[in-house]
Amino acid sequence: MTAWYRRLLAIFALSFIWATGWCSAPDAPQPWVPLELLARVNADKLHVNLPEGDWQWLRDKRVLVVGVTAPDYPPLDITISGAELEGVTADYLGLLSETLNVKMEVRRYPSRAAAIEALRAGEIDLLSRATSFEVQAPGLQLSKPYSVNQPVVVGPQDLYLANDDQLAGKRIAVVADYFSREELSSYYPKAEVVYFDSVRRALESAALGQVDAYVGDALSAQYLISQGYLVNLKLLNFASFNGAGFSFAMKSSGSPLLYIINQALDSTGAQQRLSIQRRWSVGGVFSISNHRLILTPQEQRWLEKHPRPRLAVNQTLAPLTFFDSQRNFRGIVADLLDLIQARTGLQFEVRPTSSLPDLLTQLRRGSVDALAAISPSPEREEQMDFTRPYLSTSYVILSRKSNEWLHDINDLKGKRVAVAQGSALVPYMHANFPDVHLVEVDTFADTLPLLQDGRVDAALHPMLTATFMITRYYQDLRIAASLDRDPVQFSMAVSRGEPELLSILNKALLAISPEDMANIIGRWSVSGAAPDSIWEGYRSQFYWLLWSGLSLLALILLWNWYLLVKVRNRELAEQELQDRLEFKRALIDGIPQPVSVRDAEGRLLSCNRAFLEATGMTQETCLGTLLRDCTWLAPEQAEALHAEYLQIMADGEPRAGDRVMVFNGEVHKVYHWVTPYRRHKGGELGMVCGWVDVTERERLLQLLEIAKEQAEAASRAKSTFLATMSHEIRTPMNAVIGMLELSLTRSKCGSCKEVGPIEVAYESAKSLLLLIGDILDVAKIESGRLTLLPERAKLRELIESVARVFDGLARQKGLQLKLEIETEAACDVLIDPLRFKQILSNLVSNAIKFTDQGSVWVRVAGEPLQGSRLALEVCVEDSGIGIAEEDQRQLFEPFSQVSHSSRANQGGTGLGLNICRKLAEMMGGSVRLESTPGEGTKVQVKLVLQVLEPIAEVEPAINFLAPVPRSSMRILIVDDHPANRMLLAQQLQHLGHNLVMAMDGGEALQLWRPGEFDLVITDCNMPVLSGYSLARRIREIERENGLARMPILGFTANAQPDEISRCKEAGMDDCLFKPISLEHLRVHLEHIQRTSEVVPSAPVEALPEDDLDFHSLAEMTGDNSDLIRSLIVELISSNEADAGLLEPLLQTQDWKRLGELAHRIKGAARLVGAGLLRDCCAELEKACVDHAEFAEIRRCVQQLQRALEALQGRLNGYLQQLDEGRSPSELGAPAQRRHDKPATA
């Protein structure tokens, strides 16, 4: 029965325990407290580069839970009213939240151990201010540091710490979770380490002397020393170890959170980090921001309705709130109110009270609208609303200095302790220390006299006010210890019926930065300027009166001596003033230009000697006069200038400028200036004016301008003279050369036996034409009218073409012409090929001319530069006679030759090297000559060229067309020069054409009838009606009658490139230059005949056979048949490849590449003197550059194909003749090739 009863009782007890536990389980409190994040950052959103998977992880996560721990770790983790988190961590969390677009949920845990367990359990994602010491346990990992952790040693102001050895035997305070205890023991083996749960407790123990020093991070230490009023502490030195920084701790898992946080922290710029660091650091210049806050309409209306809200302050709570001897409100709150007023416009009406109960009573009755400084409590929060705290300080225990037995609160058991009535300390002491006998007084200030008189054993006081009062008034008291409880926080309070005022105050307090708050507190520290009390005010007055009484006797005795010194100083000052006036007078008189000073009305006050000399007046007669009263200036000018002076005084701005003035009847051009001068306190007093006579300078400038115009006119006259003389010389030379060419042509047909004299005359005439061309080139270079025409060109082809031309000449003299081209120089470049070949031809020609034996080397080197450029160096070196050093300096001058040289009879104009140098300089390069007599000469040309990308080649099928046969044309020739008219007639008759002649444009217009002539060839400059006007008139008749366009050719001796454009603008089809060879004339006529006869729908006709210059090939190869055969075979192969490219490029309408292809074929045509093919290429190239119509370009392609096919046939026939054993020299030479413009040597 007993056993059964016991079992039943046990079951009942277990059931009761289980039911009790089950029922109470849901009511168990959670171990953390939620906090609202208060971030003080206003930066732009950071840009973080994250993979899309990480962004998706964040979107799924949406909220990151962050853990912080108690107690606070300012300024990293600061808890406000147990509901908000601010500080360095909060600022970085705000940045992360904005950047990663996630919400930050903050939880405060009671200890670091609880927070770490929550992190391991996955309840939180991040843990703030973590160090490497805390993550030594497995399962945790650290992000990159977000705040520095520089360990320092903090100690008393009078302690000097040179090294760690001085800490031997000392007590060192350290926060428990700051660093590994084993490592700290190794750093300070001979010191006693005392661990505290918070930085504030550790620093306060050092300030109270309970420990000798504190070791921790510099940021929190410096912050709390300033905020906590720990003015007896300072940073002694750096610790002997380094901290790794404060980071976010997180659970080691497969989530991308660590990578995301690190990337976000890395994206934080240095400026943003410095801003956060500065915000929570102590120091800097104290300043009050003038920026006004943005208020809601309700708050703005409340301000308008309550412009001066009433504020109750406790006048005994120094240095927070008190009144000085003049009853001025002063203290930390007073400075804080100034900041609030600057940001909101609130002007408080301050009402003093003498105790805390009186303060609360006035707010309850509605006598005031707000309280200045009060600590929140649950009971008070039921009656009023509190703003966010603006100051926190610890509670401390005060005792007399003689009471050495008091070390902490436990020593007060059974003792009498004074405390302020209504303070939050009263219930705290009753609940935690009931054995302490509390003596309640009205204010905290009343506790100090009781303690000093010995009526109580200790007093409880806020540390901020206690330090202030003890330092100034109660030097016999000391701070014995601090209370082990949360620090008291001071806020402002408002009645429950004023929510707008509460909101305005919270906004204003939130806008005050920690730097400003620290500076305010620092201002009221012991070392700062502290205010005086009533006693201080009276004591200063008493001391001042005492000092005044004692000093009065001394002042009476020294009065006479003072007067004597003052009189003497006055005499010295007057003398110095006279010296300055004399110096100013000498300075003004020393100015060589007239200078005067006038008052605001224009009256003359002072002037210099130059003014008197210029006006002819004396010092006595001119002072006090107005400008309009003067006789030395023309009356109308004097009146106008006086009015201008008055206007300048009214405007107050200086004025200066050139003007013409009449002084005593003489006209002068002057630079006149006026500058107003003002009084010391503002206002115009007068003006300083003067002028500089520039008459002589203007005269010299006019003479210089006339000389400049005369020089420019002479230059233009020279250019006009050269162009005119060239034209006038070419006109008769056209007849001379043309007739000689006809005579030579007929002599070869057997009509004349005396060929030698004619050939000499013909060659001399051509040399004279070359001289004219060189003179024109020099003239155009000097006048700046010679322009470069850069285009795509292959450097190797340009250089090799010049070498091929001169290779035959070198062989005739028994010389070797050697060509060396580096690979870097064999590329496409942008260059003017004509001018480049002109430079190279001149140099090679000179080298061959002055070399009798040996070799001539042409070396081409290239060095690639940045920006697709090429540094080209062309060196022409020979083994000739050389040039003496004294002769080298004149070689580059126009018309200069080495006259005493043994080769002075080689001929030439002496312009070649001059032209080469100037052309090279126009291309941005240079020419340098080195020569030694008897050894040879070396000329270097250096250019910097733009390298072009090579063009890809296309090899389609070849399509040849049949040639077009020749036919006779009826031609109207117009020329006012009889010899030229007769020459042109004989040339056309020799070519088998019918012609009609006219003496001028008027006669030609009468002879011309539509359809009667196939072609008109006209001189450009003629009396009665010029060639330009004739062409325009014919075109008008054709347009008016709807007639087909008849070809018109201009024929002029003005061999200028712009002459062709003028002819085409007048309506001509092309322009020929005098003199013109039979070959050149024949080619142009055949070209016109082809273009006028080819119709798209008509069958394709054959082109006339083209005369080829095989004789030049023979000269270049030294009459070597094998070499000629190889060249012609290569030319035929190249022509076949180029012909196959024409049709594909036409169909794709690639005009750029088609024009380049035509240019390449034209080079091959020049090699064998195929003038017809060359003209076809030139026409196609121009059509492509001008983007002509498709039909026009097709026509040009077709005629080019026919000319190319005809050339291929001629080349194959020439090969057949070579295979039959005929030598190249036996095959004959064609007519002389044309010269669009005389070539220069």
PDB file of C-alpha atoms in Angstrom, residues 15-210:
ATOM      1  CA  SER A  15       2.420  15.346 -14.301  1.00  0.00           C
ATOM      2  CA  PHE A  16       2.228  18.636 -12.439  1.00  0.00           C
ATOM      3  CA  ILE A  17       5.818  19.523 -13.310  1.00  0.00           C
ATOM      4  CA  TRP A  18       5.272  18.638 -16.979  1.00  0.00           C
ATOM      5  CA  ALA A  19       2.036  20.641 -17.148  1.00  0.00           C
ATOM      6  CA  THR A  20       3.631  23.609 -15.462  1.00  0.00           C
ATOM      7  CA  GLY A  21       6.603  23.525 -17.807  1.00  0.00           C
ATOM      8  CA  TRP A  22       4.414  23.051 -20.857  1.00  0.00           C
ATOM      9  CA  CYS A  23       2.202  25.957 -19.918  1.00  0.00           C
ATOM     10  CA  SER A  24       5.060  28.296 -19.133  1.00  0.00           C
ATOM     11  CA  ALA A  25       7.131  27.443 -22.220  1.00  0.00           C
ATOM     12  CA  PRO A  26       5.333  29.820 -24.586  1.00  0.00           C
ATOM     13  CA  ASP A  27       5.822  32.681 -22.139  1.00  0.00           C
ATOM     14  CA  ALA A  28       9.634  32.326 -22.034  1.00  0.00           C
ATOM     15  CA  PRO A  29      11.155  35.689 -23.059  1.00  0.00           C
ATOM     16  CA  GLN A  30      13.259  35.856 -26.210  1.00  0.00           C
ATOM     17  CA  PRO A  31      17.000  36.363 -25.543  1.00  0.00           C
ATOM     18  CA  TRP A  32      17.327  39.428 -27.816  1.00  0.00           C
ATOM     19  CA  VAL A  33      15.856  42.901 -28.195  1.00  0.00           C
ATOM     20  CA  PRO A  34      15.025  44.387 -31.611  1.00  0.00           C
ATOM     21  CA  LEU A  35      16.691  47.698 -32.497  1.00  0.00           C
ATOM     22  CA  GLU A  36      15.929  50.242 -35.193  1.00  0.00           C
ATOM     23  CA  LEU A  37      18.864  51.019 -37.486  1.00  0.00           C
ATOM     24  CA  LEU A  38      19.874  54.702 -37.454  1.00  0.00           C
ATOM     25  CA  ALA A  39      22.449  55.279 -40.208  1.00  0.00           C
ATOM     26  CA  ARG A  40      23.984  58.732 -40.658  1.00  0.00           C
ATOM     27  CA  VAL A  41      25.064  58.387 -44.278  1.00  0.00           C
ATOM     28  CA  ASN A  42      23.717  60.352 -47.206  1.00  0.00           C
ATOM     29  CA  ALA A  43      26.020  59.023 -49.923  1.00  0.00           C
ATOM     30  CA  ASP A  44      25.007  57.869 -53.363  1.00  0.00           C
ATOM     31  CA  LYS A  45      24.274  54.209 -53.928  1.00  0.00           C
ATOM     32  CA  LEU A  46      27.452  52.199 -54.376  1.00  0.00           C
ATOM     33  CA  HIS A  47      28.023  50.138 -57.521  1.00  0.00           C
ATOM     34  CA  VAL A  48      28.846  46.500 -56.774  1.00  0.00           C
ATOM     35  CA  ASN A  49      29.719  43.933 -59.437  1.00  0.00           C
ATOM     36  CA  LEU A  50      28.065  40.663 -58.419  1.00  0.00           C
ATOM     37  CA  PRO A  51      27.120  37.593 -60.444  1.00  0.00           C
ATOM     38  CA  GLU A  52      23.447  37.267 -61.292  1.00  0.00           C
ATOM     39  CA  GLY A  53      23.245  34.260 -58.954  1.00  0.00           C
ATOM     40  CA  ASP A  54      24.302  36.395 -55.998  1.00  0.00           C
ATOM     41  CA  TRP A  55      21.752  39.094 -56.851  1.00  0.00           C
ATOM     42  CA  GLN A  56      19.056  36.407 -57.036  1.00  0.00           C
ATOM     43  CA  TRP A  57      20.195  35.081 -53.631  1.00  0.00           C
ATOM     44  CA  LEU A  58      19.783  38.581 -52.189  1.00  0.00           C
ATOM     45  CA  ARG A  59      16.334  38.985 -53.754  1.00  0.00           C
ATOM     46  CA  ASP A  60      15.267  35.669 -52.200  1.00  0.00           C
ATOM     47  CA  LYS A  61      16.851  36.606 -48.862  1.00  0.00           C
ATOM     48  CA  ARG A  62      15.329  40.137 -48.699  1.00  0.00           C
ATOM     49  CA  VAL A  63      16.309  40.591 -44.993  1.00  0.00           C
ATOM     50  CA  LEU A  64      19.709  40.253 -43.324  1.00  0.00           C
ATOM     51  CA  VAL A  65      19.590  39.790 -39.548  1.00  0.00           C
ATOM     52  CA  VAL A  66      22.464  41.519 -37.763  1.00  0.00           C
ATOM     53  CA  GLY A  67      23.427  40.859 -34.165  1.00  0.00           C
ATOM     54  CA  VAL A  68      24.923  43.363 -31.724  1.00  0.00           C
ATOM     55  CA  THR A  69      25.705  42.771 -28.082  1.00  0.00           C
ATOM     56  CA  ALA A  70      25.426  44.498 -24.730  1.00  0.00           C
ATOM     57  CA  PRO A  71      27.023  46.495 -23.324  1.00  0.00           C
ATOM     58  CA  ASP A  72      27.598  49.128 -26.015  1.00  0.00           C
ATOM     59  CA  TYR A  73      30.959  49.524 -27.707  1.00  0.00           C
ATOM     60  CA  PRO A  74      30.971  53.217 -28.694  1.00  0.00           C
ATOM     61  CA  PRO A  75      31.428  54.601 -31.250  1.00  0.00           C
ATOM     62  CA  LEU A  76      31.065  51.282 -33.167  1.00  0.00           C
ATOM     63  CA  ASP A  77      27.850  50.092 -31.486  1.00  0.00           C
ATOM     64  CA  ILE A  78      25.801  52.758 -29.676  1.00  0.00           C
ATOM     65  CA  THR A  79      22.312  51.970 -28.368  1.00  0.00           C
ATOM     66  CA  ILE A  80      19.942  54.934 -28.017  1.00  0.00           C
ATOM     67  CA  SER A  81      17.130  54.491 -25.459  1.00  0.00           C
ATOM     68  CA  GLY A  82      17.366  50.730 -25.912  1.00  0.00           C
ATOM     69  CA  ALA A  83      15.540  51.071 -29.230  1.00  0.00           C
ATOM     70  CA  GLU A  84      17.956  52.485 -31.832  1.00  0.00           C
ATOM     71  CA  LEU A  85      21.437  51.550 -33.044  1.00  0.00           C
ATOM     72  CA  GLU A  86      23.860  54.158 -34.306  1.00  0.00           C
ATOM     73  CA  GLY A  87      27.597  54.438 -34.718  1.00  0.00           C
ATOM     74  CA  VAL A  88      30.170  53.202 -37.196  1.00  0.00           C
ATOM     75  CA  THR A  89      28.481  49.803 -37.565  1.00  0.00           C
ATOM     76  CA  ALA A  90      25.098  51.427 -38.179  1.00  0.00           C
ATOM     77  CA  ASP A  91      26.557  53.680 -40.899  1.00  0.00           C
ATOM     78  CA  TYR A  92      28.108  50.734 -42.733  1.00  0.00           C
ATOM     79  CA  LEU A  93      24.911  48.666 -42.347  1.00  0.00           C
ATOM     80  CA  GLY A  94      23.015  51.572 -43.898  1.00  0.00           C
ATOM     81  CA  LEU A  95      25.430  51.592 -46.838  1.00  0.00           C
ATOM     82  CA  LEU A  96      25.108  47.812 -47.278  1.00  0.00           C
ATOM     83  CA  SER A  97      21.323  47.981 -47.091  1.00  0.00           C
ATOM     84  CA  GLU A  98      21.152  50.701 -49.744  1.00  0.00           C
ATOM     85  CA  THR A  99      23.719  49.039 -51.996  1.00  0.00           C
ATOM     86  CA  LEU A 100      22.463  45.446 -51.803  1.00  0.00           C
ATOM     87  CA  ASN A 101      18.773  46.434 -51.712  1.00  0.00           C
ATOM     88  CA  VAL A 102      18.054  44.360 -48.595  1.00  0.00           C
ATOM     89  CA  LYS A 103      16.556  45.253 -45.244  1.00  0.00           C
ATOM     90  CA  MET A 104      18.774  45.146 -42.159  1.00  0.00           C
ATOM     91  CA  GLU A 105      17.080  43.727 -39.024  1.00  0.00           C
ATOM     92  CA  VAL A 106      19.131  44.428 -35.863  1.00  0.00           C
ATOM     93  CA  ARG A 107      18.940  42.281 -32.703  1.00  0.00           C
ATOM     94  CA  ARG A 108      20.716  43.103 -29.442  1.00  0.00           C
ATOM     95  CA  TYR A 109      21.908  40.094 -27.415  1.00  0.00           C
ATOM     96  CA  PRO A 110      22.867  40.276 -23.735  1.00  0.00           C
ATOM     97  CA  SER A 111      26.407  38.924 -24.317  1.00  0.00           C
ATOM     98  CA  ARG A 112      28.894  38.046 -27.032  1.00  0.00           C
ATOM     99  CA  ALA A 113      28.581  34.349 -26.194  1.00  0.00           C
ATOM    100  CA  ALA A 114      24.814  34.420 -26.748  1.00  0.00           C
ATOM    101  CA  ALA A 115      25.224  36.272 -30.038  1.00  0.00           C
ATOM    102  CA  ILE A 116      27.869  33.798 -31.278  1.00  0.00           C
ATOM    103  CA  GLU A 117      25.590  30.862 -30.419  1.00  0.00           C
ATOM    104  CA  ALA A 118      22.767  32.580 -32.336  1.00  0.00           C
ATOM    105  CA  LEU A 119      25.123  33.018 -35.285  1.00  0.00           C
ATOM    106  CA  ARG A 120      26.065  29.344 -35.247  1.00  0.00           C
ATOM    107  CA  ALA A 121      22.390  28.381 -34.978  1.00  0.00           C
ATOM    108  CA  GLY A 122      21.506  30.493 -38.038  1.00  0.00           C
ATOM    109  CA  GLU A 123      19.262  32.901 -36.119  1.00  0.00           C
ATOM    110  CA  ILE A 124      21.334  35.863 -37.327  1.00  0.00           C
ATOM    111  CA  ASP A 125      23.347  36.344 -40.506  1.00  0.00           C
ATOM    112  CA  LEU A 126      25.968  38.832 -39.320  1.00  0.00           C
ATOM    113  CA  LEU A 127      27.604  39.777 -36.013  1.00  0.00           C
ATOM    114  CA  SER A 128      29.077  43.249 -35.636  1.00  0.00           C
ATOM    115  CA  ARG A 129      32.581  44.391 -34.499  1.00  0.00           C
ATOM    116  CA  ALA A 130      33.998  40.882 -34.632  1.00  0.00           C
ATOM    117  CA  THR A 131      37.740  40.316 -34.280  1.00  0.00           C
ATOM    118  CA  SER A 132      40.006  37.454 -35.266  1.00  0.00           C
ATOM    119  CA  PHE A 133      40.076  36.391 -31.627  1.00  0.00           C
ATOM    120  CA  GLU A 134      36.328  35.646 -31.656  1.00  0.00           C
ATOM    121  CA  VAL A 135      36.341  33.442 -34.735  1.00  0.00           C
ATOM    122  CA  GLN A 136      39.105  31.098 -33.672  1.00  0.00           C
ATOM    123  CA  ALA A 137      36.420  28.553 -32.925  1.00  0.00           C
ATOM    124  CA  PRO A 138      35.349  26.439 -35.943  1.00  0.00           C
ATOM    125  CA  GLY A 139      32.236  27.304 -37.936  1.00  0.00           C
ATOM    126  CA  LEU A 140      32.713  31.071 -38.128  1.00  0.00           C
ATOM    127  CA  GLN A 141      34.372  33.346 -40.680  1.00  0.00           C
ATOM    128  CA  LEU A 142      35.150  37.068 -40.942  1.00  0.00           C
ATOM    129  CA  SER A 143      34.492  39.618 -43.633  1.00  0.00           C
ATOM    130  CA  LYS A 144      37.011  42.248 -44.604  1.00  0.00           C
ATOM    131  CA  PRO A 145      37.411  44.901 -41.854  1.00  0.00           C
ATOM    132  CA  TYR A 146      35.058  47.847 -42.005  1.00  0.00           C
ATOM    133  CA  SER A 147      36.743  49.817 -39.207  1.00  0.00           C
ATOM    134  CA  VAL A 148      40.316  50.152 -38.059  1.00  0.00           C
ATOM    135  CA  ASN A 149      41.482  48.509 -34.833  1.00  0.00           C
ATOM    136  CA  GLN A 150      44.651  50.275 -33.694  1.00  0.00           C
ATOM    137  CA  PRO A 151      45.510  49.105 -30.164  1.00  0.00           C
ATOM    138  CA  VAL A 152      46.736  51.903 -27.890  1.00  0.00           C
ATOM    139  CA  VAL A 153      47.663  52.361 -24.251  1.00  0.00           C
ATOM    140  CA  VAL A 154      45.592  54.932 -22.311  1.00  0.00           C
ATOM    141  CA  GLY A 155      46.647  56.311 -18.974  1.00  0.00           C
ATOM    142  CA  PRO A 156      46.780  59.398 -16.739  1.00  0.00           C
ATOM    143  CA  GLN A 157      47.832  62.762 -18.104  1.00  0.00           C
ATOM    144  CA  ASP A 158      51.033  62.860 -16.040  1.00  0.00           C
ATOM    145  CA  LEU A 159      52.257  59.420 -17.150  1.00  0.00           C
ATOM    146  CA  TYR A 160      54.941  59.103 -19.850  1.00  0.00           C
ATOM    147  CA  LEU A 161      55.148  55.722 -21.564  1.00  0.00           C
ATOM    148  CA  ALA A 162      58.298  55.101 -23.608  1.00  0.00           C
ATOM    149  CA  ASN A 163      58.075  51.278 -23.864  1.00  0.00           C
ATOM    150  CA  ASP A 164      56.174  48.293 -22.549  1.00  0.00           C
ATOM    151  CA  ASP A 165      58.722  47.634 -19.830  1.00  0.00           C
ATOM    152  CA  GLN A 166      57.238  50.512 -17.848  1.00  0.00           C
ATOM    153  CA  LEU A 167      53.994  48.507 -17.513  1.00  0.00           C
ATOM    154  CA  ALA A 168      55.738  45.770 -15.492  1.00  0.00           C
ATOM    155  CA  GLY A 169      53.970  45.369 -12.166  1.00  0.00           C
ATOM    156  CA  LYS A 170      51.074  47.598 -13.276  1.00  0.00           C
ATOM    157  CA  ARG A 171      47.364  46.807 -13.448  1.00  0.00           C
ATOM    158  CA  ILE A 172      46.070  46.960 -17.035  1.00  0.00           C
ATOM    159  CA  ALA A 173      42.364  47.160 -17.910  1.00  0.00           C
ATOM    160  CA  VAL A 174      41.205  45.259 -21.027  1.00  0.00           C
ATOM    161  CA  VAL A 175      37.757  44.451 -22.453  1.00  0.00           C
ATOM    162  CA  ALA A 176      37.111  40.741 -22.081  1.00  0.00           C
ATOM    163  CA  ASP A 177      36.272  39.975 -25.718  1.00  0.00           C
ATOM    164  CA  TYR A 178      38.878  42.284 -27.280  1.00  0.00           C
ATOM    165  CA  PHE A 179      41.935  40.031 -27.493  1.00  0.00           C
ATOM    166  CA  SER A 180      43.181  36.560 -26.622  1.00  0.00           C
ATOM    167  CA  ARG A 181      44.192  36.312 -22.978  1.00  0.00           C
ATOM    168  CA  GLU A 182      47.132  34.067 -23.778  1.00  0.00           C
ATOM    169  CA  GLU A 183      48.513  36.550 -26.313  1.00  0.00           C
ATOM    170  CA  LEU A 184      47.984  39.478 -23.948  1.00  0.00           C
ATOM    171  CA  SER A 185      49.930  37.619 -21.269  1.00  0.00           C
ATOM    172  CA  SER A 186      52.752  37.114 -23.751  1.00  0.00           C
ATOM    173  CA  TYR A 187      52.808  40.828 -24.618  1.00  0.00           C
ATOM    174  CA  TYR A 188      52.621  41.993 -20.982  1.00  0.00           C
ATOM    175  CA  PRO A 189      54.045  39.087 -18.950  1.00  0.00           C
ATOM    176  CA  LYS A 190      54.903  41.152 -15.885  1.00  0.00           C
ATOM    177  CA  ALA A 191      51.657  43.123 -15.735  1.00  0.00           C
ATOM    178  CA  GLU A 192      48.373  42.227 -14.048  1.00  0.00           C
ATOM    179  CA  VAL A 193      45.541  42.188 -16.643  1.00  0.00           C
ATOM    180  CA  VAL A 194      42.087  43.092 -15.286  1.00  0.00           C
ATOM    181  CA  TYR A 195      39.150  42.285 -17.597  1.00  0.00           C
ATOM    182  CA  PHE A 196      35.981  44.380 -17.860  1.00  0.00           C
ATOM    183  CA  ASP A 197      32.746  43.798 -19.752  1.00  0.00           C
ATOM    184  CA  SER A 198      32.707  47.209 -21.489  1.00  0.00           C
ATOM    185  CA  VAL A 199      35.099  49.866 -22.755  1.00  0.00           C
ATOM    186  CA  ARG A 200      33.380  52.521 -20.632  1.00  0.00           C
ATOM    187  CA  ARG A 201      33.912  50.584 -17.374  1.00  0.00           C
ATOM    188  CA  ALA A 202      37.531  49.892 -18.265  1.00  0.00           C
ATOM    189  CA  LEU A 203      38.294  53.559 -19.035  1.00  0.00           C
ATOM    190  CA  GLU A 204      36.494  54.798 -15.931  1.00  0.00           C
ATOM    191  CA  SER A 205      38.530  52.450 -13.781  1.00  0.00           C
ATOM    192  CA  ALA A 206      41.675  53.962 -15.313  1.00  0.00           C
ATOM    193  CA  ALA A 207      40.349  57.496 -14.752  1.00  0.00           C
ATOM    194  CA  LEU A 208      39.568  56.726 -11.092  1.00  0.00           C
ATOM    195  CA  GLY A 209      42.961  55.168 -10.473  1.00  0.00           C
ATOM    196  CA  GLN A 210      41.636  51.654  -9.881  1.00  0.00           C
TER     197      GLN A 210
END
